[in-house]
Amino acid sequence: MGVSVDRLVAARVTAPRDPTPWIGVLGIVVLVAAQVYGVISSPPDRDMGHLQKIMYVHVPAAWNAMLAFLVVALASLRYLWKGRPADDLLAASAAEVGALLTGLTLALGMIWGKPTWGVWWTWEPRLTSTAVLFFMFVAYLILRSFVDDFERRAQWSAVVGLLGALNVPIVYMSVRWWRTLHQLQSSPMTLDSSYTWPLRVNAVAVMLLMAFAIVHRYRTAVTEYTADELADHAALRGEGNRV
Amino acid sequence: MSSTSRKAATLTIAGVIVAAAFGYMMFGGLESNVVYFLTPAELVARGEGVYDRAVRLGGQVAPGSVQWDANALDLKFRVREGTHEVVVHSKGAPPQMFRDGMGVVVEGKYVRAANGQSVFESKNLMIKHSEEYRAPKDGQMPQEMYKSLIKGVSS
């Protein structure tokens, strides 16, 4: 793995000024603006009144969780195919952010469900499959913290990550395949135009924040990995454990 | 067998298992075995076996069927799906979005009432609203329908 370490170090040394934090700053600015826009511009829904506005956080969290798991799936597949450490680290970073967003989706959904449906939780297919998705990625993260050998950890993670990501289409289609309490996906046809734009802008804001979190986490993981590799090389050359 | 081809074989087997599990979930008839709720027609079709057992019933609140006693917090309505209806009885105030024509899922038991008519005794009344989100029309206040319905029809 010597070559890849050298390349990683070189990449860090030659990297231009890092624009990542600005994605995060932009994400926060857009999110605040989008929330204000949503609260001010959208009229209360005829049935649920102002509770409709929970849509502007619940749905962006759900959409972006699915996107994050798509990144997990692609990076995991490429790791199994090419065996590049960077792909494993990217998958792990996206899995962390995806798990966080899924947890948020569940929590916000419960907060929305209580006043509208009348219950915090019920074991219906959409909720259950989402909970399974969440716990699979919690398990993925626990698995990673228990395996020390990099290659073994990466291979097992890639398989679990792919299995977990396979849940995403099941979660998405659950409201069409089975009888649920959760309603079908809304579309611009079933959503008044006063709701569609705030929803879209909020989704973009959360997407920016997600991109920031994944890239930042990935950078950190690469740095950690590089430091570990350098320490190993130093140890092999008999320079002791000066980490 | 070299280590790469063994790895490929393992991956292929894992892939087949995953695809089979996925296919089973999609087409394996989960719907006919495990349903979240029964429709009124399905509930009645189960005959004797369905009485006094915890089940969920889902459908639409039949328009005009709501009887609400505000003093006793006693609610009666019919759940409809197609041409089939089941009488539901529930205690306590329903969720805010409860109204004529709304989708509901009720948890409880189908029991024979004293007068021989069967009633679904609800322990938990849940709203199943649609994927439509609409601003109220001119002159219509959100949730006003709920208030007028619940306050107005006390028997």
XYZ file of C-alpha atoms in Angstrom:
398
model
C 0.000 0.000 0.000
C 3.035 2.235 -0.132
C 2.115 3.779 -3.439
C -1.347 4.805 -2.302
C 0.038 6.428 0.855
C 2.497 8.504 -1.131
C -0.283 9.515 -3.447
C -2.539 10.453 -0.545
C 0.157 12.564 1.054
C 0.921 14.221 -2.268
C -2.757 14.944 -2.809
C -2.959 16.709 0.541
C 0.211 18.713 0.008
C -0.731 19.873 -3.489
C -4.420 20.481 -2.709
C -5.565 24.025 -3.459
C -7.270 26.026 -0.753
C -10.043 23.852 0.616
C -13.515 25.110 -0.433
C -15.371 22.540 1.710
C -16.243 24.815 4.673
C -17.910 27.229 2.289
C -20.318 24.495 1.192
C -21.311 24.182 4.846
C -21.671 27.938 5.315
C -23.734 28.164 2.129
C -25.866 25.243 3.349
C -26.655 26.990 6.650
C -27.476 30.290 4.917
C -29.748 28.604 2.366
C -31.416 26.506 5.082
C -32.226 29.536 7.247
C -33.509 31.449 4.220
C -35.528 28.451 2.995
C -37.120 27.923 6.414
C -38.089 31.594 6.671
C -39.426 31.470 3.091
C -41.444 28.340 3.875
C -42.941 29.658 7.093
C -43.824 33.056 5.618
C -45.029 32.036 2.165
C -47.032 28.854 2.630
C -50.665 28.989 3.733
C -51.934 26.477 6.303
C -53.063 23.183 4.804
C -56.858 22.789 4.721
C -56.716 19.660 6.886
C -53.617 19.831 9.058
C -53.081 23.593 9.230
C -49.578 24.769 10.000
C -48.423 21.250 10.841
C -47.841 20.940 7.088
C -44.595 22.870 7.590
C -42.928 19.861 9.219
C -42.763 18.665 5.601
C -39.938 21.171 5.020
C -37.608 19.288 7.368
C -38.932 15.712 7.363
C -38.947 15.251 3.589
C -35.524 16.860 2.873
C -34.004 14.628 5.570
C -35.581 11.538 3.994
C -34.590 12.406 0.416
C -31.016 13.208 1.361
C -30.679 10.072 3.483
C -31.521 8.103 0.338
C -28.896 10.068 -1.615
C -26.273 9.393 1.065
C -27.025 5.654 0.893
C -26.670 5.799 -2.886
C -23.142 7.118 -2.297
C -22.569 4.244 0.167
C -23.727 1.720 -2.446
C -21.581 3.120 -5.270
C -18.459 3.519 -3.121
C -18.912 0.027 -1.612
C -19.314 -1.542 -5.048
C -16.225 0.222 -6.324
C -14.277 -0.882 -3.247
C -15.206 -4.530 -3.868
C -14.241 -4.096 -7.500
C -11.021 -2.116 -7.240
C -9.987 -2.444 -3.588
C -9.023 1.203 -3.172
C -8.951 2.291 0.507
C -10.359 5.715 -0.405
C -13.640 4.132 -1.573
C -14.083 2.400 1.778
C -13.501 5.658 3.621
C -16.008 7.464 1.379
C -18.627 4.758 1.956
C -18.126 5.004 5.724
C -18.431 8.796 5.666
C -21.642 8.690 3.634
C -23.015 5.929 5.899
C -22.493 8.076 8.990
C -24.310 11.026 7.442
C -27.024 8.758 6.014
C -27.661 7.162 9.408
C -27.900 10.599 11.009
C -30.392 11.787 8.369
C -32.468 8.609 8.716
C -32.591 9.122 12.481
C -33.737 12.685 11.856
C -36.364 11.482 9.376
C -37.752 9.083 11.988
C -37.722 11.638 14.808
C -39.334 14.386 12.710
C -41.837 11.885 11.339
C -42.851 10.944 14.880
C -43.264 14.594 15.804
C -45.451 15.018 12.707
C -47.362 11.776 13.227
C -48.550 12.432 16.774
C -50.699 15.514 16.057
C -51.859 14.395 12.586
C -52.228 10.592 12.659
C -52.781 10.475 16.392
C -49.813 8.213 17.196
C -46.057 8.658 17.583
C -45.379 5.261 16.113
C -47.106 2.242 14.633
C -45.625 -0.903 13.080
C -46.756 -0.287 9.533
C -44.564 -1.069 6.498
C -43.132 2.390 5.737
C -42.161 3.079 9.351
C -40.904 -0.435 9.974
C -38.767 -0.573 6.836
C -37.288 2.833 7.667
C -36.445 1.634 11.175
C -34.757 -1.448 9.654
C -32.759 0.833 7.349
C -31.688 2.957 10.315
C -30.618 -0.003 12.443
C -28.722 -1.618 9.563
C -26.548 1.452 9.260
C -26.137 1.752 13.011
C -24.946 -1.870 12.859
C -22.637 -0.938 9.976
C -21.010 1.777 12.083
C -20.715 -0.517 15.120
C -19.154 -3.228 12.938
C -16.522 -0.770 11.719
C -15.531 0.164 15.243
C -15.047 -3.508 16.169
C -12.784 -4.657 13.319
C -9.191 -3.446 13.375
C -7.727 -4.991 10.232
C -8.311 -2.421 7.487
C -8.888 -4.757 4.574
C -11.207 -7.089 6.444
C -13.152 -4.161 7.870
C -13.481 -2.621 4.413
C -14.712 -5.858 2.795
C -17.277 -6.624 5.496
C -18.418 -3.019 5.556
C -18.853 -2.976 1.787
C -21.120 -6.046 1.924
C -23.167 -4.709 4.856
C -23.297 -1.270 3.229
C -24.656 -2.754 0.006
C -27.245 -4.841 1.872
C -28.281 -1.743 3.809
C -28.545 0.400 0.696
C -30.717 -2.286 -0.899
C -33.291 -1.334 1.725
C -33.688 2.117 0.208
C -35.881 1.047 -2.752
C -37.903 -1.118 -0.353
C -38.505 1.867 1.934
C -39.379 4.037 -1.048
C -41.812 1.532 -2.587
C -43.297 0.320 0.722
C -46.227 2.733 0.447
C -47.077 1.299 -2.976
C -46.406 -2.378 -2.326
C -48.212 -2.712 0.993
C -51.058 -1.232 2.977
C -49.685 1.491 5.173
C -50.746 4.291 7.455
C -48.198 6.548 5.761
C -49.582 8.234 2.671
C -48.159 7.798 -0.833
C -45.359 10.016 -2.085
C -46.653 13.487 -2.880
C -45.926 14.923 -6.301
C -46.282 18.397 -7.792
C -49.768 17.207 -8.843
C -50.894 16.535 -5.273
C -49.053 19.461 -3.721
C -50.203 23.076 -4.039
C -47.561 25.178 -5.775
C -47.233 27.259 -2.602
C -45.738 24.150 -0.954
C -43.546 22.766 -3.744
C -40.971 25.556 -3.918
C -40.280 25.855 -0.180
C -39.888 22.063 -0.133
C -37.433 22.076 -3.041
C -35.310 24.910 -1.640
C -35.170 23.250 1.779
C -34.154 19.971 0.133
C -31.291 21.745 -1.668
C -30.193 23.359 1.613
C -30.070 20.008 3.393
C -28.264 18.549 0.382
C -25.551 21.202 0.671
C -25.168 20.441 4.380
C -25.039 16.734 3.614
C -22.369 17.244 0.951
C -20.341 19.305 3.396
C -20.638 16.675 6.125
C -19.685 13.779 3.841
C -16.702 15.572 2.260
C -15.465 16.844 5.616
C -15.813 13.427 7.228
C -14.098 11.820 4.236
C -11.151 14.247 4.440
C -10.767 13.516 8.129
C -10.881 9.769 7.481
C -8.204 10.044 4.767
C -5.981 12.053 7.103
C -6.402 9.467 9.863
C -5.682 6.665 7.428
C -2.566 8.424 6.111
C -1.280 9.013 9.636
C -1.807 5.332 10.497
C 0.019 4.211 7.367
C 2.920 6.604 8.039
C 3.166 5.336 11.613
C 3.210 1.728 10.347
C 5.975 2.525 7.883
C 7.969 4.285 10.579
C 7.550 1.259 12.855
C 8.696 -1.077 10.088
C 11.817 0.997 9.586
C 12.514 0.613 13.286
C 11.735 4.171 14.241
C 9.482 3.039 17.095
C 5.946 4.085 17.988
C 6.290 7.814 17.929
C 2.740 8.732 17.041
C -8.914 -22.254 -6.785
C -7.081 -18.961 -6.610
C -8.018 -16.422 -3.985
C -9.460 -13.984 -6.514
C -11.780 -16.509 -8.107
C -12.855 -17.693 -4.653
C -13.629 -14.104 -3.749
C -15.613 -13.727 -6.952
C -17.535 -16.929 -6.188
C -18.361 -15.720 -2.663
C -19.533 -12.406 -4.031
C -21.681 -14.110 -6.660
C -23.333 -16.352 -4.071
C -23.932 -13.377 -1.776
C -25.412 -11.489 -4.725
C -27.768 -14.337 -5.578
C -28.969 -14.592 -1.959
C -29.588 -10.863 -1.804
C -31.430 -10.845 -5.142
C -33.590 -13.785 -4.007
C -34.456 -12.069 -0.716
C -35.275 -8.886 -2.584
C -37.417 -10.748 -5.090
C -39.279 -12.519 -2.302
C -40.059 -9.232 -0.600
C -41.333 -7.792 -3.863
C -43.308 -10.681 -5.276
C -43.481 -13.262 -2.489
C -47.055 -12.474 -1.581
C -46.256 -10.585 1.596
C -49.433 -8.636 1.034
C -51.676 -11.663 1.271
C -50.061 -12.922 4.485
C -49.165 -9.877 6.482
C -51.446 -6.918 6.099
C -51.348 -3.846 8.253
C -55.124 -3.531 8.311
C -58.220 -5.296 7.008
C -60.841 -3.609 4.874
C -64.483 -3.770 6.049
C -65.212 -6.450 3.412
C -62.238 -8.569 4.548
C -63.201 -8.197 8.202
C -66.735 -9.414 7.578
C -65.558 -12.178 5.230
C -63.460 -13.700 8.017
C -66.700 -14.773 9.677
C -66.787 -16.158 13.208
C -63.026 -16.308 13.632
C -62.574 -12.563 13.567
C -64.635 -11.752 16.678
C -62.939 -10.663 19.917
C -59.447 -10.704 18.472
C -57.123 -7.720 18.195
C -57.203 -6.525 14.581
C -56.829 -3.331 12.603
C -59.583 -2.059 10.365
C -58.987 0.588 7.701
C -61.142 2.622 5.374
C -62.913 5.913 4.979
C -65.179 7.625 7.495
C -68.542 7.204 5.784
C -69.902 10.704 5.122
C -72.784 11.562 7.426
C -72.142 8.640 9.750
C -70.374 10.512 12.565
C -72.177 10.675 15.908
C -70.208 12.518 18.562
C -71.322 12.934 22.146
C -69.171 15.776 23.468
C -70.192 15.271 27.104
C -69.488 11.560 27.250
C -66.574 11.803 24.767
C -68.264 9.019 22.896
C -67.788 8.586 19.141
C -69.648 6.403 16.673
C -69.153 6.254 12.929
C -69.003 3.820 10.028
C -65.830 2.839 8.209
C -66.420 2.360 4.503
C -64.514 0.782 1.662
C -66.382 0.430 -1.591
C -69.888 -0.736 -0.706
C -68.969 -2.393 2.597
C -69.314 -0.667 5.951
C -68.509 -1.542 9.559
C -69.807 0.381 12.603
C -67.012 1.654 14.825
C -67.332 2.783 18.416
C -64.591 4.709 20.164
C -64.037 6.545 23.448
C -62.246 9.860 23.784
C -61.639 12.715 21.402
C -60.437 11.653 17.941
C -57.293 13.159 16.372
C -57.721 16.711 15.056
C -57.906 15.670 11.416
C -60.849 13.327 11.962
C -63.764 14.280 9.747
C -66.288 12.974 7.240
C -64.558 11.234 4.362
C -61.139 11.052 6.033
C -59.144 7.829 5.894
C -58.789 6.025 9.237
C -57.164 2.929 10.672
C -58.634 1.685 13.960
C -57.110 -0.838 16.332
C -59.461 -2.876 18.432
C -61.872 -5.822 18.382
C -64.945 -6.713 16.413
C -67.627 -7.600 18.962
C -71.299 -8.560 18.969
C -73.353 -5.827 20.582
C -76.381 -6.463 22.771
C -78.833 -5.743 19.959
C -77.215 -8.395 17.786
C -75.460 -5.897 15.568
C -71.693 -6.223 15.372
C -69.566 -3.241 16.362
C -65.878 -2.621 16.033
C -64.719 -1.445 19.483
C -61.773 0.857 18.793
C -58.958 1.216 21.281
C -56.830 3.393 19.035
C -58.064 5.636 16.260
C -55.478 6.728 13.685
C -55.796 9.075 10.721
C -54.679 7.958 7.277
C -54.590 11.145 5.272
C -53.878 11.387 1.563
C -50.763 12.635 -0.220
C -52.611 15.826 -1.131
C -51.665 19.090 0.494
C -53.906 22.000 -0.423
C -54.348 25.531 0.768
C -57.922 26.163 1.902
C -60.284 27.653 -0.664
C -61.515 31.218 -0.269
C -63.510 31.704 2.900
C -62.633 28.249 4.222
C -60.641 28.211 7.431
C -58.346 25.269 8.008
C -59.589 22.852 10.643
C -62.916 24.625 10.770
C -64.558 21.577 9.286
C -63.245 19.562 12.205
C -64.585 21.988 14.746
C -68.002 22.280 13.169
C -68.233 18.554 12.747
C -67.197 17.647 16.266
C -69.051 20.427 18.085
C -72.100 20.443 15.863
C -73.217 16.863 15.763
C -73.309 16.057 19.468
C -76.315 13.846 19.847
